[in-house]
Coordinates of C-alpha atoms in Angstrom, one line a residue:
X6 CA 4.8 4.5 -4.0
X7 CA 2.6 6.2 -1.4
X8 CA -1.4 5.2 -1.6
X9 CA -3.3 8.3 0.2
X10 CA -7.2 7.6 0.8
X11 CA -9.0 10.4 1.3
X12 CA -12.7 10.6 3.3
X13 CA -14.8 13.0 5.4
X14 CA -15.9 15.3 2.7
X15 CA -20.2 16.1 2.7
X16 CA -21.9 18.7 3.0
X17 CA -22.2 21.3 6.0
X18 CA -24.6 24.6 6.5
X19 CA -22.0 27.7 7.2
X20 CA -21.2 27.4 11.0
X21 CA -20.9 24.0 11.4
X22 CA -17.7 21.2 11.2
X23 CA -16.0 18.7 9.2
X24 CA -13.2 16.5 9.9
X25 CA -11.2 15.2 6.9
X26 CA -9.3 12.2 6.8
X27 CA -6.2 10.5 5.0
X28 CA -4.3 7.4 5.6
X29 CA -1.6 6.7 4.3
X30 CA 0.0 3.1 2.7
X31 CA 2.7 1.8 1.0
X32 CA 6.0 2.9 1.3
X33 CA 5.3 5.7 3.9
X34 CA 9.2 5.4 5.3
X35 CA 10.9 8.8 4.3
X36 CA 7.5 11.0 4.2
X37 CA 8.7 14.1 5.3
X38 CA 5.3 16.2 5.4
X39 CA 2.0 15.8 5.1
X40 CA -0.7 18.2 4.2
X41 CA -4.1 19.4 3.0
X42 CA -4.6 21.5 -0.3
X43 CA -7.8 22.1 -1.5
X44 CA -8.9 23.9 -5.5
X45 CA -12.5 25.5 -5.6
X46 CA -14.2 25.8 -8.9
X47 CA -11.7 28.5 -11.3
X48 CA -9.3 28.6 -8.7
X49 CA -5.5 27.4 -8.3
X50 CA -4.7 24.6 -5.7
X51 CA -3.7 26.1 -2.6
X52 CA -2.2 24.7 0.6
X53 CA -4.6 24.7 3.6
X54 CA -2.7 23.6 6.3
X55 CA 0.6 20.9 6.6
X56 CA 2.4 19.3 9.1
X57 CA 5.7 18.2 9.3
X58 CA 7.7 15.1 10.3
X59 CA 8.5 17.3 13.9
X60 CA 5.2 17.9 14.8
X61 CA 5.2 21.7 13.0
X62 CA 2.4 22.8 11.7
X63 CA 1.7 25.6 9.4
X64 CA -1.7 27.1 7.8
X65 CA -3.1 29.3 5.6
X66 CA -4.1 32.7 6.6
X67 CA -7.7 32.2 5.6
X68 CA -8.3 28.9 7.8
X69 CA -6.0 30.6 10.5
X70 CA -7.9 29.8 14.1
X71 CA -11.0 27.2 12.8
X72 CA -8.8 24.6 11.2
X73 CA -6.6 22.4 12.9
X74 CA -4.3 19.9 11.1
X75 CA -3.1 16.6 13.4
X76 CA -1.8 13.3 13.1
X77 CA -2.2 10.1 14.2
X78 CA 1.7 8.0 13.5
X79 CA -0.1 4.7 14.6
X80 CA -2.3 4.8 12.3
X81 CA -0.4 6.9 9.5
X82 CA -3.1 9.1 9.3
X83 CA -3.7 12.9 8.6
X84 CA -6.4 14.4 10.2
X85 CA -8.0 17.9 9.4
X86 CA -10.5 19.0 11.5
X87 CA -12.6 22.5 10.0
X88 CA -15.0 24.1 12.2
X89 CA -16.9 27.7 11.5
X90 CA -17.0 26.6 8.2
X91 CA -17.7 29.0 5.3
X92 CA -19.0 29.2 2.1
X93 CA -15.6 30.0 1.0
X94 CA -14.5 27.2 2.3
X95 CA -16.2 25.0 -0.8
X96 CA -13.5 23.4 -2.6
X97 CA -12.3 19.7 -3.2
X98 CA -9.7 19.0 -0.8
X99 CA -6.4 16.9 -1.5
X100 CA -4.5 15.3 1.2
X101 CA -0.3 15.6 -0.1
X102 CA 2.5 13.8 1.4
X103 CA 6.2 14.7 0.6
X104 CA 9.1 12.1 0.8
X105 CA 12.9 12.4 0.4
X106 CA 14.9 9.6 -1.6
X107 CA 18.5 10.3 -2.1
X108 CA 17.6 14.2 -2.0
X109 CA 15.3 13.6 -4.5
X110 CA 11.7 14.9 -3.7
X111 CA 8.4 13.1 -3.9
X112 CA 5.1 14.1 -3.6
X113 CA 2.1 12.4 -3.5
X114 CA -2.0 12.9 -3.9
X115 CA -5.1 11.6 -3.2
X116 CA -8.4 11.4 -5.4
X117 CA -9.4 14.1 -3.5
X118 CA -13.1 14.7 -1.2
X119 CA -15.4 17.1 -2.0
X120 CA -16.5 19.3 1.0
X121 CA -19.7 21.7 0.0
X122 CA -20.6 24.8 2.6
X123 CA -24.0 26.0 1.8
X124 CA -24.6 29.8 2.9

């Protein structure tokens, strides 16, 4: 099992910054990805941004330029840092990790941080 903790989530006027947090526990040895999703109000979970085992990175369109995903190995810990923030941009965020055992893939969530743009 992989424990993710989640923490960084507040609320921000549109403009300003945010920088999201997730560690990661457990049994970490396989995790092949790690990523931020995030589901506003009526809306389907999407992915935000993820990064892979290489260093790769990929993001959605809409974050494209103002959100940057990183990682800190030492400290197995996912970092996503969200400046120009929009009201769009309201959602609860998930942090995901993905793991391979025997082909078999894993994935794994957090509880999730609420992160509120006010226009």
């Amino acid at each position: 099992q992989v424990q993710l903790v989640e923490s960084g989530g507040g609320l921000v006027q549109a403009g300003g910054s945010l920088r999201l947090s997730c560690a990661a526990s457990g049994s970490i040895s396989g995790i092949r990805s790690m990523g931020w999703y995030r589901q506003a109000p009526g809306k389907q979970r999407e992915l935000v941004a993820v990064i892979l085992s290489g260093g790769i990175t990929n993001y959605a369109d809409s974050v494209k330029g103002r959100f940057t995903i990183s990682r800190d190995n030492a400290k197995n810990t996912v970092y996503l840092q969200m400046n120009s923030l929009k009201p769009e941009d309201t959602a609860v965020f998930y942090c995901n990790a993905a793991k391979y055992v025997l082909a078999t893939r894993y994935e794994y969530w957090g509880q999730g941080t609420q992160v509120t743009v006010s226009s």
